[in-house]
XYZ file of C-alpha atoms in Angstrom:
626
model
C 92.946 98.850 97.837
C 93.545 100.334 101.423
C 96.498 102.758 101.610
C 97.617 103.719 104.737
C 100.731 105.546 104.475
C 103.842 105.873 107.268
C 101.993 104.378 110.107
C 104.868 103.925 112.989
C 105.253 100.127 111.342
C 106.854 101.203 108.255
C 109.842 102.492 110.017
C 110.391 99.848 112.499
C 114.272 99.283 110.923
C 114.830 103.343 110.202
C 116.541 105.368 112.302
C 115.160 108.301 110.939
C 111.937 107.477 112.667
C 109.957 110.151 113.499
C 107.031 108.680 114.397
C 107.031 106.343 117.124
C 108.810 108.382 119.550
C 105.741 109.875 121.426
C 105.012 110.601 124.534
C 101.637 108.752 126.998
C 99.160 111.992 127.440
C 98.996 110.789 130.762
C 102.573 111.265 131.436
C 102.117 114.863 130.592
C 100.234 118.077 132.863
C 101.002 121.047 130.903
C 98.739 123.739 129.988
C 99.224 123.128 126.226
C 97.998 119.379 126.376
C 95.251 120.798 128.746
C 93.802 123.030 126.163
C 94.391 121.084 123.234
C 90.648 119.546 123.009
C 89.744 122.629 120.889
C 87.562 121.761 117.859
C 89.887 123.796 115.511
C 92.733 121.111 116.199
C 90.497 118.081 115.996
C 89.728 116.294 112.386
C 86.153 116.005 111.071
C 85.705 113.106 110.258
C 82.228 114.140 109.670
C 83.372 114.990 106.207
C 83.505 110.828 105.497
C 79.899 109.787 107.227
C 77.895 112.651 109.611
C 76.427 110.030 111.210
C 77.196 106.216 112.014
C 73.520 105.315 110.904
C 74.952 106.635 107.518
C 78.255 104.407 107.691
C 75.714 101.452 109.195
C 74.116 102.049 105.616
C 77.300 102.099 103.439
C 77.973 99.020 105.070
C 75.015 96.632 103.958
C 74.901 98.751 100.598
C 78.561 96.859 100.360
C 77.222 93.541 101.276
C 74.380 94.285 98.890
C 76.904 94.818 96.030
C 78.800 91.872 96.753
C 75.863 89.743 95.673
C 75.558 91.873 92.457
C 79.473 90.805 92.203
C 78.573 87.010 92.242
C 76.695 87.047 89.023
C 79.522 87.893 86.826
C 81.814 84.936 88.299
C 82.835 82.860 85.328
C 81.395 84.887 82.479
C 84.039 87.874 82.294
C 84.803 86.365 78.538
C 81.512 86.471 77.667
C 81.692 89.946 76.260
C 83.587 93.276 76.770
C 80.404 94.864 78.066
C 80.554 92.078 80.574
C 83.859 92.911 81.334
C 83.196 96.339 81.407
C 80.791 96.728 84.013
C 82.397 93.955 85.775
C 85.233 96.088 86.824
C 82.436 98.814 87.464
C 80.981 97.073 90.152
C 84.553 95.649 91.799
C 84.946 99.507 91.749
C 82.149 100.362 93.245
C 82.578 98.013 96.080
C 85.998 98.875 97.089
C 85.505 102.631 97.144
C 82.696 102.122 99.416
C 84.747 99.376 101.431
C 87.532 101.818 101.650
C 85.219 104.414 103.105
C 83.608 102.393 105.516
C 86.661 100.552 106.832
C 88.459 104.004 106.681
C 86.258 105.675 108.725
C 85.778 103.022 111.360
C 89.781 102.795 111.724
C 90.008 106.241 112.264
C 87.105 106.341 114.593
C 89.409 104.053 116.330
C 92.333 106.108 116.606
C 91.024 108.757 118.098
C 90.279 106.428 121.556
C 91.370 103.370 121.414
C 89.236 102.369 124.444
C 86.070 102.969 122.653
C 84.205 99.978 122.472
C 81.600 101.178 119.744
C 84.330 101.999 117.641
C 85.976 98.776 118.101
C 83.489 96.786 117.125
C 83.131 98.731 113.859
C 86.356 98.770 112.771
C 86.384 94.570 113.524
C 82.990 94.663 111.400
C 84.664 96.503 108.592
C 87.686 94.097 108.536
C 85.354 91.274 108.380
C 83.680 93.124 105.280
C 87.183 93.575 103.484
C 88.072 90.156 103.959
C 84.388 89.299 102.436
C 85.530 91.912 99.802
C 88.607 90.416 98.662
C 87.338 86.756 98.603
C 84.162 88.321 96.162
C 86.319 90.085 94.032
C 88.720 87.139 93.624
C 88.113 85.624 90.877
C 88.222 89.072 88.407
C 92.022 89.166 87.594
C 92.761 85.205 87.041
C 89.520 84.748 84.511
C 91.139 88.054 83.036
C 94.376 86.342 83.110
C 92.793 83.192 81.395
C 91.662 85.189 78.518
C 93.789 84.392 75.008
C 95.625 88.023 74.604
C 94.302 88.483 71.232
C 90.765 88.079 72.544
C 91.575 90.640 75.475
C 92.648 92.677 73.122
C 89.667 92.311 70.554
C 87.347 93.470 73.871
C 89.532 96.361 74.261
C 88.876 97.880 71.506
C 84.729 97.387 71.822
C 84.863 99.404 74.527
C 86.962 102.483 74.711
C 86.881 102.597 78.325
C 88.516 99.585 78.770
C 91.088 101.527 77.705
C 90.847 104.853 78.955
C 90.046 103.560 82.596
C 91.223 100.384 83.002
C 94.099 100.190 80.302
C 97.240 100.552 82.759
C 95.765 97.622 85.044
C 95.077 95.569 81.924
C 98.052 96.008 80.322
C 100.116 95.012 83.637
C 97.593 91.827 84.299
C 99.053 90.814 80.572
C 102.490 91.873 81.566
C 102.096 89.310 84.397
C 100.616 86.661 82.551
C 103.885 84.340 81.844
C 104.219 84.053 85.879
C 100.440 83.100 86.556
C 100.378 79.546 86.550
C 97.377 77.400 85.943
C 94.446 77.245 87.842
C 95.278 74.174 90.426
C 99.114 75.025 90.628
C 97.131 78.732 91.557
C 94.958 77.389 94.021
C 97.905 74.921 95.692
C 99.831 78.167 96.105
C 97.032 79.909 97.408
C 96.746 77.193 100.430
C 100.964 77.711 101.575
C 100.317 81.571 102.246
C 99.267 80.994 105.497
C 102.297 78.822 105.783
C 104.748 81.237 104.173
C 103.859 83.972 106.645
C 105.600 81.675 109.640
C 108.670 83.497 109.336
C 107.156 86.430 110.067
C 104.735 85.404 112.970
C 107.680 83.618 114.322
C 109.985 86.455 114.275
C 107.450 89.024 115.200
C 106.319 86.438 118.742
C 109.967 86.577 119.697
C 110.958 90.002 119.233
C 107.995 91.773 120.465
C 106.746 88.837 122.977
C 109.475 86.690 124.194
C 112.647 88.762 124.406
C 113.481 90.270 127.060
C 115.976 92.611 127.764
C 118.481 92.994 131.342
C 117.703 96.448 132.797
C 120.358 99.276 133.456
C 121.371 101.882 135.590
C 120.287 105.411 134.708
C 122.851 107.965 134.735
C 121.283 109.090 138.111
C 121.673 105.272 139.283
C 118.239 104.292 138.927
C 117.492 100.728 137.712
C 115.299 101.454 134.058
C 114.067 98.826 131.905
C 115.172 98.229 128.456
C 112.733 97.715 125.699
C 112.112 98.351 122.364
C 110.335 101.727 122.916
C 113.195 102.711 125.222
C 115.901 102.013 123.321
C 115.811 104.363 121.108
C 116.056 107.335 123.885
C 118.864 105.556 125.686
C 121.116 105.655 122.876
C 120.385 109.636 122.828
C 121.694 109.975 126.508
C 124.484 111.923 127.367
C 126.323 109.758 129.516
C 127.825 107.712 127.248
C 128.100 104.543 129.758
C 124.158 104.680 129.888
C 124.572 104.169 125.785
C 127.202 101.156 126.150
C 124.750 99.244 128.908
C 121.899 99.777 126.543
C 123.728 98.849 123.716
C 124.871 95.447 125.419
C 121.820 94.743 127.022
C 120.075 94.669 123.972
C 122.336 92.252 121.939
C 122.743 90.091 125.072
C 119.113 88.868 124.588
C 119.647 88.567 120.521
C 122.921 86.429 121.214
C 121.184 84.132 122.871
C 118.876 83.675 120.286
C 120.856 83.990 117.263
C 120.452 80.614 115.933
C 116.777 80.584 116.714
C 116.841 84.031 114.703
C 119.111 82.598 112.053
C 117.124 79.756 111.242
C 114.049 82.186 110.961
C 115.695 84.645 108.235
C 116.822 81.063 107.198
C 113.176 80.452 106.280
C 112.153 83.735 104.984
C 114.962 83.558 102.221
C 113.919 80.330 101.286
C 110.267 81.340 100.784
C 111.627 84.166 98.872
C 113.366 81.682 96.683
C 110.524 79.350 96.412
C 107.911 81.978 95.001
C 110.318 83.242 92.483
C 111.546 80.206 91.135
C 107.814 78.804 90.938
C 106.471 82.200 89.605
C 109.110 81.576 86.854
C 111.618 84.627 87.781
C 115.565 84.211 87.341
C 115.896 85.423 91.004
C 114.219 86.639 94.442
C 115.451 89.932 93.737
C 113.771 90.196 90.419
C 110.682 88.941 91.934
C 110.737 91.121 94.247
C 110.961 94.006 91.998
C 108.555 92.845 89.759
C 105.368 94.256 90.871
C 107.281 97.913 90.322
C 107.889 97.116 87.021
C 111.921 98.020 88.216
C 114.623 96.662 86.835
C 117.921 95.129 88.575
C 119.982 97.995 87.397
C 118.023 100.924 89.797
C 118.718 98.277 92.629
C 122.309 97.787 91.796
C 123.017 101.470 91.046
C 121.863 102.508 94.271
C 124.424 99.815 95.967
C 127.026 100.868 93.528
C 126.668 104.463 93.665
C 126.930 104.561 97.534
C 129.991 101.854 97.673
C 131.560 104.659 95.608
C 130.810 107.661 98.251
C 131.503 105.757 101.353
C 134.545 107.943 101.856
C 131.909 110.670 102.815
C 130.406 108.499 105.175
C 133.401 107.726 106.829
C 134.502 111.497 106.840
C 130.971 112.024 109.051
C 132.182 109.204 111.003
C 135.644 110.800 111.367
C 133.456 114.117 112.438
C 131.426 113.107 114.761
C 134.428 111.501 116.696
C 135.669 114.948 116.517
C 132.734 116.868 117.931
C 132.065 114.005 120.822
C 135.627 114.473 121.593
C 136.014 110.572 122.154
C 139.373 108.638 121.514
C 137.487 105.567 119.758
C 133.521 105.941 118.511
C 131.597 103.299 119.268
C 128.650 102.130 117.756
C 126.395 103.125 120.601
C 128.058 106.536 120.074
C 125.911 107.425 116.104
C 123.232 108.592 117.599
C 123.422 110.793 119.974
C 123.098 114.745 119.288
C 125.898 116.699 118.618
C 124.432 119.936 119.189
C 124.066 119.897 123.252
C 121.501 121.973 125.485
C 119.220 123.062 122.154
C 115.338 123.939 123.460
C 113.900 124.541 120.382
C 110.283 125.463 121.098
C 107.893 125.451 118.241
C 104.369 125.977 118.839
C 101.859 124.498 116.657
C 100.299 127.613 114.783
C 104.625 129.040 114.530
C 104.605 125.126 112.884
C 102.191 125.917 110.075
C 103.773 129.295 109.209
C 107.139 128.270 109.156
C 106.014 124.799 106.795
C 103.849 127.461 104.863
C 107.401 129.650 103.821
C 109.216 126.484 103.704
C 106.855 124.864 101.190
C 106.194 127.855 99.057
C 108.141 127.104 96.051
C 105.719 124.680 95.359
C 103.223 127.198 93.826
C 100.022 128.503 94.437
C 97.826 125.739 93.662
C 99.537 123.323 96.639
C 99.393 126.203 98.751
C 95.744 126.695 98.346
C 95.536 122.696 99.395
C 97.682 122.627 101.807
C 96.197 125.553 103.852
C 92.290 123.624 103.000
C 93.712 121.112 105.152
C 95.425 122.977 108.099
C 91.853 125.273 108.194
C 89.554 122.410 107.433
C 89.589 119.595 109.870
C 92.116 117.584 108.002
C 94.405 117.310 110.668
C 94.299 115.791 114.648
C 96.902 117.409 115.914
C 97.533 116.858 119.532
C 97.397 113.811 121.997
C 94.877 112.769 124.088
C 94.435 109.895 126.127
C 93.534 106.450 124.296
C 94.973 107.868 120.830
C 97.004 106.045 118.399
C 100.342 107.170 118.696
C 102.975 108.342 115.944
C 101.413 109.685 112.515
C 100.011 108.998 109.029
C 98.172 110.040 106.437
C 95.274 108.353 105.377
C 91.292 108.736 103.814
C 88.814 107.204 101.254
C 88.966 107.993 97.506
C 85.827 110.411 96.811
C 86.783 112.600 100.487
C 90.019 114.936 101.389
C 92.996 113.270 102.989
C 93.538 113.203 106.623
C 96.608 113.303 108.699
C 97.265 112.330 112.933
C 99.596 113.568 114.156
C 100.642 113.622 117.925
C 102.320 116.875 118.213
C 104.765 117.792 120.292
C 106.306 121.753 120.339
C 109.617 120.878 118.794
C 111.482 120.877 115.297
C 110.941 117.098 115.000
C 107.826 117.535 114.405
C 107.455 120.812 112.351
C 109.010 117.796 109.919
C 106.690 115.201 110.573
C 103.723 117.791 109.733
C 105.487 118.969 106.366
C 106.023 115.007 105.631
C 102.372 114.040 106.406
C 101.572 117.044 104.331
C 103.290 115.799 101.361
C 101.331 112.586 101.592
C 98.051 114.345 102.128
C 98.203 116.610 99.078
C 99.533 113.653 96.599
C 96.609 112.066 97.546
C 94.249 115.196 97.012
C 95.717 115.644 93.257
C 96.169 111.867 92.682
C 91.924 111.293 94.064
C 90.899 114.234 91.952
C 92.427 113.621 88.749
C 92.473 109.588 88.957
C 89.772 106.959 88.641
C 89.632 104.861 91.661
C 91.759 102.395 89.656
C 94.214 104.015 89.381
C 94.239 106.452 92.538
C 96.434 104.754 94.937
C 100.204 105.396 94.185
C 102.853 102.670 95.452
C 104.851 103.204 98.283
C 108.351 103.888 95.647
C 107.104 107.055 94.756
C 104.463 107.688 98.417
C 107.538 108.061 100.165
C 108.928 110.843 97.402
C 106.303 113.434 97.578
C 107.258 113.527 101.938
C 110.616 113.394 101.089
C 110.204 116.383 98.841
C 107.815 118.673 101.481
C 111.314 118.003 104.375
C 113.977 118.528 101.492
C 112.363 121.806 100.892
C 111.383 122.527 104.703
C 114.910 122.398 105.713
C 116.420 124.506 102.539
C 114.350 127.460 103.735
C 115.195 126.965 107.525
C 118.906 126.654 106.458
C 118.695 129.924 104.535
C 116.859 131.926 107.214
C 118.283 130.387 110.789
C 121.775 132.929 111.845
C 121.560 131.426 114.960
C 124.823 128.993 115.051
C 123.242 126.396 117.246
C 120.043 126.401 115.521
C 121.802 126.116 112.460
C 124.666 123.359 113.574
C 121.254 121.080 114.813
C 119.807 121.836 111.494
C 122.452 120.757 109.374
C 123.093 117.268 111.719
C 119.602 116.628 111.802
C 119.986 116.972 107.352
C 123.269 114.785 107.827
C 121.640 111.973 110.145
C 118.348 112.097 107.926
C 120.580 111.002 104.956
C 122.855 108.605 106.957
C 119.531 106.555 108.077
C 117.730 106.755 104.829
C 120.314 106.469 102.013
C 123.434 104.687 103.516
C 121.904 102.491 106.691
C 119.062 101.439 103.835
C 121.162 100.837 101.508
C 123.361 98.804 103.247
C 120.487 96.775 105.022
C 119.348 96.220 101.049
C 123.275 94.812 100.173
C 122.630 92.944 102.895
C 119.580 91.709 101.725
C 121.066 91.047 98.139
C 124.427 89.111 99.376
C 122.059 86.119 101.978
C 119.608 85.490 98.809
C 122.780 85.246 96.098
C 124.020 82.557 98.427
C 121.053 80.942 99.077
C 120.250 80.653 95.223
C 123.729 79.028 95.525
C 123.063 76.486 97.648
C 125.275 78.226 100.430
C 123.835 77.237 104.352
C 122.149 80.305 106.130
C 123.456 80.441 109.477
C 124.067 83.013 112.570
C 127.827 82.748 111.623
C 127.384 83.386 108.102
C 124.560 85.955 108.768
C 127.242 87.857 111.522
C 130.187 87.511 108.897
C 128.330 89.329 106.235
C 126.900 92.325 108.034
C 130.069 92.737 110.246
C 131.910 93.410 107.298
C 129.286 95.664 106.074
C 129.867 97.438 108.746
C 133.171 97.561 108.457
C 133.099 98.912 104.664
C 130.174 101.709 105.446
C 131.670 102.869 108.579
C 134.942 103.104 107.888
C 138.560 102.984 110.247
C 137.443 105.496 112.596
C 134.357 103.513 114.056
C 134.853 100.923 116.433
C 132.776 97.777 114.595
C 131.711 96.165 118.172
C 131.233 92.251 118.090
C 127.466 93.165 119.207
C 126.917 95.179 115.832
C 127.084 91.900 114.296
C 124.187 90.840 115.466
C 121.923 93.719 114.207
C 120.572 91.508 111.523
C 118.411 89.846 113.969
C 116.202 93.123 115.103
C 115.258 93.663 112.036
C 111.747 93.359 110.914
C 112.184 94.469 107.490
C 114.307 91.722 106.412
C 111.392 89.558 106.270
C 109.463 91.454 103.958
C 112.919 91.100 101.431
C 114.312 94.037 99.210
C 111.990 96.576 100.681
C 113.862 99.021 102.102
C 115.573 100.168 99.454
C 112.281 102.012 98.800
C 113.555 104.357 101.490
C 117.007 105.045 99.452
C 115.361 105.461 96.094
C 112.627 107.808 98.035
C 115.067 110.316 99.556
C 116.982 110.327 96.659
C 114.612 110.966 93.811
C 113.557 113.552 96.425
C 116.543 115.536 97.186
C 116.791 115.666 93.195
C 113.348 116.639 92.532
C 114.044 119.463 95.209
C 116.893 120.784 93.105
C 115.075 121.375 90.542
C 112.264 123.200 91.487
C 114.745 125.602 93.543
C 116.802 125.893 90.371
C 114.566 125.849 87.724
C 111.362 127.334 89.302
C 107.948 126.893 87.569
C 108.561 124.331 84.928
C 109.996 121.915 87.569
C 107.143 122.776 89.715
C 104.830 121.658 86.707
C 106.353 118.419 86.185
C 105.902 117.638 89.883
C 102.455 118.524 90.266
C 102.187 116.054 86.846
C 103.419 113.542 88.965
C 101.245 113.927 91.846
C 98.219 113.933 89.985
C 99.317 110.670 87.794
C 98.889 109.149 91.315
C 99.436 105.041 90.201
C 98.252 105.286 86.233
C 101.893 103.590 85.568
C 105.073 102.312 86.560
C 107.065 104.126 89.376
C 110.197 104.546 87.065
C 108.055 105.987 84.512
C 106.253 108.304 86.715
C 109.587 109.825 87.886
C 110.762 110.342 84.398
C 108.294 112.440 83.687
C 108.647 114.556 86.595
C 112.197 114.722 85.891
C 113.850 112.055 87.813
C 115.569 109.415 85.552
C 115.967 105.996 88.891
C 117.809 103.961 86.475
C 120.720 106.327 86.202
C 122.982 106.872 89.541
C 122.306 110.119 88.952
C 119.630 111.108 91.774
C 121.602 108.728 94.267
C 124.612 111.115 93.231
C 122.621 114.225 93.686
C 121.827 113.351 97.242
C 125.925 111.979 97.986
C 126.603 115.776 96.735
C 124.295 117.148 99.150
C 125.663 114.803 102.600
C 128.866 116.503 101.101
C 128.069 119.930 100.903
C 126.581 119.489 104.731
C 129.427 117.781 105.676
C 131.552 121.196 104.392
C 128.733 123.005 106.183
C 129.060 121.301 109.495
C 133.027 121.485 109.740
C 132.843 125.350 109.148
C 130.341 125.840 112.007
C 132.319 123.642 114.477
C 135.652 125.158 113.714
């Protein structure tokens, strides 16, 4: 399994997004970016292969394997050693495919222009694809196996159990919705067609569409895009944010239905796969692989319906502070907090994350400052880079993080969040087998979550300036507005088109509009203009074709902010049960993992936790603006 966490595409529907907003090295002269080619900021990558004759040598050792691989096809119930060593060599193969296609990608990043580097990282996908179609066959001969005899094998060997019991024991758990062997294979031949909606979507809104360009608030003509966006509803002159706003749902109103048929498509796909699969909806389906239940989806949904008064009091506030007689939509995002130049160096970064992050003990200090002294980290841009961040690297080597620094607050966040990635991957590859090393993105997105939760506690508590402290609690504020109530309505959303679908109910751009303007309506409350545009928001987003996803984000920030609490409250036995969790990386269920840390998803009460906290900032931000 390849895990590459918060890469830009993740957050393609969250305005949150920290990561994609970067700036071209070439548009920038400064000293800093000037100087920034010193070894101490760059990653060593040297750590994964010193040389690429040594990766040239992982690579046909993988092809090597693969061969071994073919000689257990058909015989996995032939025995439990069988079995056993079996799973060994799948193992085997994708750690080494993981380190050789890791290595090559992030060869890749660092210049993108670098033909050498290219042409590895298009060998290595050709090996992972070789990879997967090798390894195929292991989980539906397990699946074909009576229980009972399963079972019987199980207890032969012990490791079976001690390695490879949580994957077993989910394979069995998934057993009543594996269907036989041709119905398997017929399925297997539609995937290509059930990704349509997706590569339709994804050629219109990043290829086709095409936006009408603006005037500037100094009267220049400027083009609106996707990248652009974003930064034009920041602006300051507030007719800049209603052309951009227009412009942009111009081009989506003329291809609603077009868009409307697509989602259209996706649902129905949705449907398809869970009523084949055997599952009494899309949701559940969906959930499935989690191992979560309706109820965490539904509390979530209910829990924030119940708080939307707070949202609408934010609303109510911000119309306030922009001193506007009627907030628009274009109007949510831009700053409150006017004329701020908060400067933050790169070294000041890593002290200030280094307080911030010191409740967490000594132990995840002592990682934490491995990586910022140990080439973990490629910090600055530089021309032919991948842009935003991540956190990424092979089981059996240290994490890595990219980051594209720029010196302000924003991204003293983004290097705490990329942190908190990095270390649960440290403690999850050192006390994990490879089976069960890579976590799932429901609790990935926690451990970041936690490392900004925790950041911005200590930055409250030590920041007198007023300013400082008004943009910290807005930027708090707007962090929980985009993850918690945007998600969350985006996954009601979500919930209400498949209901009526499974109901027989036609999909269309009217029906699609109707919905989510009254969505907006209900989350937003009587003091935001809902503008007819809004209506169409459904059809920019990527995320709805990947269905009941983003709720991830919700559950995420929430199990977060509640984790947070604790280990501020309670101190060192909190702190214990987190670093449990980190170090149980994916050896079980999400919900369970939580549990143990402390953090109970099937009970509103995290989701509450984190409504108490957008109210306490809400207090906090109507004192300082008084």
């Amino acid at each position: 399994m390849l895990v590459i966490i918060c890469i830009a595409i993740m957050f393609a529907a969250v305005d949150t997004d920290r990561h994609t907003s970067v700036h071209k090295i070439e548009e920038r002269e400064d000293t800093a970016v000037m100087t920034n080619s010193k070894e101490q900021y760059k990653w060593k990558l040297e750590d994964i292969y010193a040389t690429d004759e040594l990766w040239e040598q992982d690579y046909q050792k993988v092809q090597q394997l693969l061969n071994e691989m073919v000689g257990y096809k058909g015989k996995l119930d032939q025995s439990s050693g069988t079995l056993l060593e079996a799973l060994k060599c799948s193992d085997n193969i994708q750690m080494l495919n993981e380190k050789v296609f890791t290595y090559a990608g992030m060869r890749q990043d660092e210049d993108n222009n670098n033909s050498t580097y290219q042409a590895l990282k298009d060998r290595a996908v050709n090996l992972s694809t070789k990879v997967h179609t090798a390894t195929s066959f292991i989980v539906p001969e397990i699946l074909a196996m009576p229980v009972e005899k399963l079972q019987q094998f199980r207890q032969e060997q012990p490791e079976l159990n001690s390695i490879y019991g949580f994957m077993l024991d989910d394979l069995i758990r998934e057993k009543p919705h594996v269907l036989s062997e041709a119905e398997e294979q017929i399925l297997a031949q539609t995937s290509e067609i059930s990704q349509a909606p997706n590569k339709i979507f994804g050629l219109l809104n990043n290829a086709d569409l095409s936006f009408p360009s603006i005037k500037n608030e100094k009267g220049e003509d400027v083009a609106v895009t996707h990248g652009s966006y974003a930064n034009l509803m920041l602006n300051r002159d507030r007719r800049v944010r209603q052309d951009a706003f227009k412009s942009l749902y111009s081009a989506y109103d003329s291809h609603k239905n077009t868009i409307a048929a697509t989602l259209s498509s996706s649902v129905k796909r949705d449907i398809f796969y869970a009523q084949v699969r055997k599952h009494p909806s899309a949701l559940e389906a969906a959930l499935f692989s989690d191992n979560v239940q309706p109820q965490v989806y539904d509390n979530l949904i209910q829990t924030v319906r119940k708080n939307l008064h707070l949202m609408h009091r934010y609303v109510a506030l911000r119309k306030k502070l922009l001193a506007v007689d009627e907030l628009h939509m274009y109007d949510i995002y831009t700053p409150l907090v006017k004329d701020l130049d908060w400067q933050v160096p790169y070294p000041e970064a890593i002290s200030i994350v280094q307080k911030g992050l010191a409740p967490l003990g000594q132990s995840y200090l002592e990682i934490m400052n491995e990586g910022f002294t140990s080439g973990w980290i490629d910090v600055y841009e530089q021309k032919g880079k991948t842009s935003g961040a991540y956190s990424w690297g092979p089981y059996g080597v240290h994490p890595y993080i990219l980051l594209n620094y720029q010196d302000d607050l924003n991204n003293v966040f983004t290097l705490a969040h990329e942190m908190g990635h990095a270390v649960h991957s440290y403690y999850s590859y050192q006390e994990q087998p490879y089976v069960n090393a890579h976590y799932s993105i429901f609790t990935a997105e926690v451990a970041s979550t936690v490392n900004e939760t925790l950041l911005m506690n200590y930055m409250l508590e030590n920041t007198t300036d007023k300013s400082k402290k008004l943009y910290l609690v807005n930027h708090y504020l707007e962090q929980i507005r985009g993850t918690l109530f945007r998600q969350v309505m985006f996954a009601e959303f979500e919930k209400i088109i498949h209901e009526k679908a499974e109901k027989g109910e036609a999909l269309t751009a009217e029906l699609f509009s109707q919905v989510y303007h009254q969505l907006n309506v209900d989350y937003y409350g009587p003091e935001m203009v809902i503008d007819p545009e809004i209506d169409l928001e459904w059809a920019r987003i990527p995320h709805f074709y990947n269905a009941f996803y983003v709720y991830k984000y919700a559950t995420g920030i929430s199990a977060a902010t509640s984790l947070s609490k604790q280990i501020v409250v309670e101190g060192e036995p909190a702190v214990q049960r987190y670093i449990a969790f980190l170090k149980s990386g994916g050896s079980d269920y999400p919900v369970e993992l939580l549990k143990r840390a402390g953090v109970d998803m099937t009970s509103a009460q995290p989701i509450q936790d984190t409504l108490d906290l957008f109210a306490s900032l809400l207090d906090e931000m109507e004192k300082l603006t008084q």
